[in-house]
mmCIF file of C-alpha atoms in Angstrom:
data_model
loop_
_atom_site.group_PDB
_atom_site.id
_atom_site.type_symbol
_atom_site.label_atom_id
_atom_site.label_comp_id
_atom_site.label_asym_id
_atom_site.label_seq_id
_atom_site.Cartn_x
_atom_site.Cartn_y
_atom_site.Cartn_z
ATOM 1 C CA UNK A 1 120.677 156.119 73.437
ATOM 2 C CA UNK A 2 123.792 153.937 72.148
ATOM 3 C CA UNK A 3 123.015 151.419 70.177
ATOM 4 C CA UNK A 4 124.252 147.749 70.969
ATOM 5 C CA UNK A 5 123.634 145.018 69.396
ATOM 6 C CA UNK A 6 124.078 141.426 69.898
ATOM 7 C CA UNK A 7 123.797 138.223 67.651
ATOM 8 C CA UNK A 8 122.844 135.589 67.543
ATOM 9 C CA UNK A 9 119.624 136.299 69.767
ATOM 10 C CA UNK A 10 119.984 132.454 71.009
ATOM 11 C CA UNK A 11 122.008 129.509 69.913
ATOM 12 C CA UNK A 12 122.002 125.599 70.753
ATOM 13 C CA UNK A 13 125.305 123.727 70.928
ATOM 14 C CA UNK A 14 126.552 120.307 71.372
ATOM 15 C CA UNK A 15 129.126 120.083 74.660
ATOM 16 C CA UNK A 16 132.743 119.885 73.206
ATOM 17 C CA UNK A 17 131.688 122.222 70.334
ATOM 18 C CA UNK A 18 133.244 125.804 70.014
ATOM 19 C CA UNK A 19 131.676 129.112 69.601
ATOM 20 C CA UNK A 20 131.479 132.538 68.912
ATOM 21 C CA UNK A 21 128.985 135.276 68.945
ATOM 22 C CA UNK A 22 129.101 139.251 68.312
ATOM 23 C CA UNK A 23 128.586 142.549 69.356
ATOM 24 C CA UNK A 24 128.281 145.647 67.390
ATOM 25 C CA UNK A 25 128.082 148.813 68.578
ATOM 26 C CA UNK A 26 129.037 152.098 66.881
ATOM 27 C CA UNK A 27 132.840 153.098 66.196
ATOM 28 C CA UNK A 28 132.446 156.537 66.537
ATOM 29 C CA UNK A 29 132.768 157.843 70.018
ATOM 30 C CA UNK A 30 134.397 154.473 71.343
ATOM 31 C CA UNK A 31 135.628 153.833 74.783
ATOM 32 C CA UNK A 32 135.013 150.767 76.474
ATOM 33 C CA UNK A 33 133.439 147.132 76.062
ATOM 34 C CA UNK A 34 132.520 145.300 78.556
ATOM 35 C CA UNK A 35 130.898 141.466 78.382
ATOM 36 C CA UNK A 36 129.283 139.902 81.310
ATOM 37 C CA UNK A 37 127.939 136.301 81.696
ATOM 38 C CA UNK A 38 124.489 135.963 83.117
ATOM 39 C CA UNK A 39 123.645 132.274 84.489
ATOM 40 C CA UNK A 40 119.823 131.303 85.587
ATOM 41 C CA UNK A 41 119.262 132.583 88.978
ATOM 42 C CA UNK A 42 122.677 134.287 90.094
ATOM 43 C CA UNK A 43 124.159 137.692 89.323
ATOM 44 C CA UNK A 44 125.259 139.179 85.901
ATOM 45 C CA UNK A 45 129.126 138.362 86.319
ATOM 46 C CA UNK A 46 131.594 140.469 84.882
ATOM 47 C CA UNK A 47 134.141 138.604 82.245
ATOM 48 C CA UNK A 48 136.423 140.944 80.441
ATOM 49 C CA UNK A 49 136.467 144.858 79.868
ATOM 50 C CA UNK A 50 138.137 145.687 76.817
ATOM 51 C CA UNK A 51 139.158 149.387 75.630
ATOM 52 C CA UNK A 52 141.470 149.443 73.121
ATOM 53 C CA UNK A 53 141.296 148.537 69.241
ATOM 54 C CA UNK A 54 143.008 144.946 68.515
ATOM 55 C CA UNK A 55 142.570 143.943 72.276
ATOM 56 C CA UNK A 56 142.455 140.354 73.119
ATOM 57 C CA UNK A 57 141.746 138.776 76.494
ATOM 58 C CA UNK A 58 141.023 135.502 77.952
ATOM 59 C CA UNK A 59 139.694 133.451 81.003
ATOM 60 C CA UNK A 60 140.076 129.787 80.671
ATOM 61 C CA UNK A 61 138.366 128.727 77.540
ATOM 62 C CA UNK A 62 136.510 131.945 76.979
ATOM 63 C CA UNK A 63 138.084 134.331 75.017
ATOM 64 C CA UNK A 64 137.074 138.272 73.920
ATOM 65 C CA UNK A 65 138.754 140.467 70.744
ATOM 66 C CA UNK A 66 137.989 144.195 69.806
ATOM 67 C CA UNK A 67 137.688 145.920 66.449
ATOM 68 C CA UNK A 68 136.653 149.597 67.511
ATOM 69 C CA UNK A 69 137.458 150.661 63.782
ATOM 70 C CA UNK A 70 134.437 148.346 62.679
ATOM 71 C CA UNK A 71 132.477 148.610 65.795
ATOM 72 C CA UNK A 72 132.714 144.882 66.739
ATOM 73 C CA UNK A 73 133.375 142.599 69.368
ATOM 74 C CA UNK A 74 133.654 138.674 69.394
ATOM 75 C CA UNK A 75 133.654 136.145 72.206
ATOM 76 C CA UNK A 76 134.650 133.156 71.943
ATOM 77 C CA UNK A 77 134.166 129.492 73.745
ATOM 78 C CA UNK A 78 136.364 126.630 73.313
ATOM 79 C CA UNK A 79 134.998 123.409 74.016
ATOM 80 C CA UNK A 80 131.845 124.490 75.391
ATOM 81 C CA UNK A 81 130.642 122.969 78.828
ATOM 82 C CA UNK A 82 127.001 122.917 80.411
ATOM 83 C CA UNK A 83 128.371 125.115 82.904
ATOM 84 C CA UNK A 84 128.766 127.526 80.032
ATOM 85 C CA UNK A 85 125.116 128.149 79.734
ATOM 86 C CA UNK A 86 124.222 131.472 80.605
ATOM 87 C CA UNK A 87 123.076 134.440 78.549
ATOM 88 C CA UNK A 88 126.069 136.405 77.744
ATOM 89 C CA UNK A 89 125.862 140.390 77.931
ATOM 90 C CA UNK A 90 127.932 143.155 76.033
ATOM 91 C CA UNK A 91 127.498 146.680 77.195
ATOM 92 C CA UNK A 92 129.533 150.074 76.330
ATOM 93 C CA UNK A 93 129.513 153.307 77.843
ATOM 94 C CA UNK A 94 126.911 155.773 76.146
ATOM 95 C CA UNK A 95 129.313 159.072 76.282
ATOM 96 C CA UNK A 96 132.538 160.529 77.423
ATOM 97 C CA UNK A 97 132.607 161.296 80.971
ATOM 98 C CA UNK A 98 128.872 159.090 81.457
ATOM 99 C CA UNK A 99 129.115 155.601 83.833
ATOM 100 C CA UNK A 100 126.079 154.946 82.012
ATOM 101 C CA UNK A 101 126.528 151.615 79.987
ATOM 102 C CA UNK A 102 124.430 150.518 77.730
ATOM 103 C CA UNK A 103 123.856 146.637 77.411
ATOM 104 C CA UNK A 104 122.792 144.976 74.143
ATOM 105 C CA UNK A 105 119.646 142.203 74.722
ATOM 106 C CA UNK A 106 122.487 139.330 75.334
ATOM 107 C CA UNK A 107 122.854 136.001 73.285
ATOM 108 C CA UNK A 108 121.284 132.770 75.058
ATOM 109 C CA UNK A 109 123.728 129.971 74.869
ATOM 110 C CA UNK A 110 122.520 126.573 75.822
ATOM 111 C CA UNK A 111 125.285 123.932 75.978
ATOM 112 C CA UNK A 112 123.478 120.386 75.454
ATOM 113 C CA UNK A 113 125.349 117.646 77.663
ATOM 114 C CA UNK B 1 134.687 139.025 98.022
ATOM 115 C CA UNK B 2 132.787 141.697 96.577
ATOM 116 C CA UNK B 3 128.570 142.465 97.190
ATOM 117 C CA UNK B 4 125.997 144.188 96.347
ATOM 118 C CA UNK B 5 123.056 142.792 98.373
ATOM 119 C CA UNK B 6 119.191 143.670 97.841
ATOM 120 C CA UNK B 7 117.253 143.153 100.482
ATOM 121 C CA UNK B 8 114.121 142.001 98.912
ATOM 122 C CA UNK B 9 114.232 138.987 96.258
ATOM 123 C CA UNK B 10 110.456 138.844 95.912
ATOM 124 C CA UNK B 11 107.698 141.263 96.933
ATOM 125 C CA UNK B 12 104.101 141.245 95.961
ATOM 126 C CA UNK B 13 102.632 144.862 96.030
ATOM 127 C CA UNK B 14 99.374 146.469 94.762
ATOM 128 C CA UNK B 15 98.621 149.569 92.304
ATOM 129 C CA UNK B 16 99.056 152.434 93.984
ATOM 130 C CA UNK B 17 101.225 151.505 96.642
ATOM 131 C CA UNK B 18 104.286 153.233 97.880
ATOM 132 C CA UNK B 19 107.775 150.361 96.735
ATOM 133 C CA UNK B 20 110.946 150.438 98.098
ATOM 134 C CA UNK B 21 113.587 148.530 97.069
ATOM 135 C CA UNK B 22 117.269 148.823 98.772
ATOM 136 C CA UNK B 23 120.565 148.266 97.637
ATOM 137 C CA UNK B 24 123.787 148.508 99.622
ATOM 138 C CA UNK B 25 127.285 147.051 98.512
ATOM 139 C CA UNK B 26 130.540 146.861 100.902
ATOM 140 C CA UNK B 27 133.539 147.920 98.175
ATOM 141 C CA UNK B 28 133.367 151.891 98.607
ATOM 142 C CA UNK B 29 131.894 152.318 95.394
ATOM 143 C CA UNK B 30 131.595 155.442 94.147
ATOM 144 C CA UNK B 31 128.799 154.556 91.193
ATOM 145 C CA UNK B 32 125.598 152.639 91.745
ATOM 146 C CA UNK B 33 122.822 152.049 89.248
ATOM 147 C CA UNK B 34 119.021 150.483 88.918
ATOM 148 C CA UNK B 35 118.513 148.243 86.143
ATOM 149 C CA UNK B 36 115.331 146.825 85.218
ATOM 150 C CA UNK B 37 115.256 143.241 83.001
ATOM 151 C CA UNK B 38 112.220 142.331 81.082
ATOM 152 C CA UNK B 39 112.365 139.344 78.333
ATOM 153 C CA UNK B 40 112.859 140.692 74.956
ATOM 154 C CA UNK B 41 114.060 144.021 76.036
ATOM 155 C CA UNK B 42 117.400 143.678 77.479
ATOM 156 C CA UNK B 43 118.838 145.513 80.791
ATOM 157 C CA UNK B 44 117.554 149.163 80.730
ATOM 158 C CA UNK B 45 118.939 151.891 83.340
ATOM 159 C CA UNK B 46 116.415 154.020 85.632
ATOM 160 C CA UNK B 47 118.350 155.929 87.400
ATOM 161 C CA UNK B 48 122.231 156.184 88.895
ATOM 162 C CA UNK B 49 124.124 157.725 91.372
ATOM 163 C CA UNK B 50 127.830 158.790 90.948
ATOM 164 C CA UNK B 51 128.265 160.422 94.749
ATOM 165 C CA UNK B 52 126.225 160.504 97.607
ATOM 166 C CA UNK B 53 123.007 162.622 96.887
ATOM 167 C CA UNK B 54 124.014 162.792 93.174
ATOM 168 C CA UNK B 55 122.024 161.355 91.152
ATOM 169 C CA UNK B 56 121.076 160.903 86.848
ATOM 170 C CA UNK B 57 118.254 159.880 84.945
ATOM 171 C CA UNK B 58 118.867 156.662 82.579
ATOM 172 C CA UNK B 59 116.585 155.715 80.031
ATOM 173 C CA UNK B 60 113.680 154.772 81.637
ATOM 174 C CA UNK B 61 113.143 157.009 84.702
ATOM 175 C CA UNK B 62 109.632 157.549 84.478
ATOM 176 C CA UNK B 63 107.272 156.195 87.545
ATOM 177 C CA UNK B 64 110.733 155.994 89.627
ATOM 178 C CA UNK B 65 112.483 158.041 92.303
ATOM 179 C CA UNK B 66 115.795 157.245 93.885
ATOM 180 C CA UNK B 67 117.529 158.008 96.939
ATOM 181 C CA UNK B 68 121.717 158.087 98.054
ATOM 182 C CA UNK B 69 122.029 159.580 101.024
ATOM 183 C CA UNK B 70 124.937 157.166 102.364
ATOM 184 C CA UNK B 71 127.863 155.805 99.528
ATOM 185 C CA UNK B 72 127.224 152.085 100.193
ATOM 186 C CA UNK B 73 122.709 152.646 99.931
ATOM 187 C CA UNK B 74 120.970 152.998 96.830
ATOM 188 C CA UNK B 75 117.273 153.127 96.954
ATOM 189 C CA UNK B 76 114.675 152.608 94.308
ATOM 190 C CA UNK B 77 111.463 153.894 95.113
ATOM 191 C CA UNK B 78 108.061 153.562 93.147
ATOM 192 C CA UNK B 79 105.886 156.721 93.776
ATOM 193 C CA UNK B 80 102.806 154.631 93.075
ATOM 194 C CA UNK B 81 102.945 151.136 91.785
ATOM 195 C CA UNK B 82 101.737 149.996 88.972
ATOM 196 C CA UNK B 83 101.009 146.991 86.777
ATOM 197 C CA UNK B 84 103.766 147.709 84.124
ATOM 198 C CA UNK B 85 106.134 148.181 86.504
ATOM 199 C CA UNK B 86 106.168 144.393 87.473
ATOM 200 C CA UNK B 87 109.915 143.308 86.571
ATOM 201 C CA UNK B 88 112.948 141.940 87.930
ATOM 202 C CA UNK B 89 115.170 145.056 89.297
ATOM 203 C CA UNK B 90 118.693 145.077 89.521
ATOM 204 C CA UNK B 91 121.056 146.870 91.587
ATOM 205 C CA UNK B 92 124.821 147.355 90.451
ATOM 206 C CA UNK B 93 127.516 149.270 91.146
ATOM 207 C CA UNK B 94 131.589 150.332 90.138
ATOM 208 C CA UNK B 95 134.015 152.212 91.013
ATOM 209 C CA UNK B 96 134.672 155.826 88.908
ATOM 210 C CA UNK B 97 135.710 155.346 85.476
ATOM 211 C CA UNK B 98 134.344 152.464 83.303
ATOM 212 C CA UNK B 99 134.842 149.934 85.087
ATOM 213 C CA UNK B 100 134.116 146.108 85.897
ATOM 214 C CA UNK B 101 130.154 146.766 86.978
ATOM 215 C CA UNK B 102 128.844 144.583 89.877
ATOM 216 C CA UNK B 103 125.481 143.372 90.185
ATOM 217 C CA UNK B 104 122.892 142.294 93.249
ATOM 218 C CA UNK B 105 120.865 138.822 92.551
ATOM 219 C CA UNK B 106 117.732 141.171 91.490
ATOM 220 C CA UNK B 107 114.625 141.637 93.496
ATOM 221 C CA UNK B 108 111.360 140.328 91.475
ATOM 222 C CA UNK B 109 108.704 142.667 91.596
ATOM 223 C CA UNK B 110 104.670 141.777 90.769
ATOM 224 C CA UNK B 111 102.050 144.861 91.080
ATOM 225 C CA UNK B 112 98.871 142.996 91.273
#
């Protein structure tokens, strides 16, 4: 089973504040990233999938980069917003030719009004 | 817009009994998965199905069954319920290739 990590576990922050939070997952054997947004009572909702090394992407104030060299993956939040609050998932394919992703235990963002 | 739909959000079943639970999404999609979510552990894969009547073991596929015999159905199936199988299941599915992965709104299951 891959192994993907995700920290922090949880984090608290004040609305207007930016912030980031990682995934790791092993370099070897790369070939995709994906990062979903789960919210309280809806779907897991897909935000970016990433494959290549140095890969940057961006929806509105969130923002995603790629290291695959280093086996790491940041997202970022400007300015977060209540609405932001969600658990946020990143996942990555366990083998060539598998669909099978697996998905790291997510990082619980509360955005305090 | 895209769906995956489950048909049952909450079900209350007892040890032993037969549990199905039924996916089906409208965008021709040629993968389709079973998650289960419990706290502390993360999203962990039962089972998935790459064609119709194909199907692969994830990590956990112990205590489960699963059934594709049309491309938009997915069904989960628990032989014979029991207690540590009470979870919130989730459906997904994508199309071939690693791709964007879309989920159902889960189905909350308690084996009483």
């Amino acid at each position: 089973i891959l192994n993907v990590e995700q920290s922090p576990q949880s984090l608290h922050v004040q609305e207007g504040d930016s912030t980031n939070f990682t995934c790791s997952f092993p370099s070897s054997n790369f070939y995709a990233l994906h990062w979903y947004r789960w919210e309280t009572a809806k779907s897991p909702e897909a935000l970016f999938v990433m494959t290549l090394n140095g890969d940057e992407k961006k929806k509105g104030r969130i923002s995603a980069t790629l290291n695959t060299k280093e086996g790491y993956s940041y997202l970022y939040i400007k300015g977060s917003q209540p609405e932001d609050s969600a658990t946020y998932l990143c996942a990555s394919p366990s083998g060539a030719g598998s669909y099978q992703l697996t998905f790291g235990k997510g990082t619980k963002l509360s955005v305090i009004p | 817009d895209v769906k995956v739909t489950q048909s049952s959000r909450y079900l209350v079943k007892r040890t032993g009994e037969k549990v199905f639970l039924e996916c089906v999404q409208d965008m021709d999609h040629e993968n389709m998965f079973w998650y289960r979510q419990d706290p502390g552990l993360g999203l962990r894969l039962i089972y998935f199905s790459y064609d119709v009547k194909m199907k692969e073991k994830g990590d956990i596929p112990e205590g489960y069954s699963v059934s594709r015999e049309k491309k938009e159905r997915f069904s989960l199936i628990l032989e014979s319920a029991s207690t540590n199988q009470t979870s919130m299941y989730l459906c997904a599915s994508s199309s071939q290739g690693w791709n964007t992965i879309y989920f159902g709104e889960g189905s909350w299951l308690t084996v009483v």
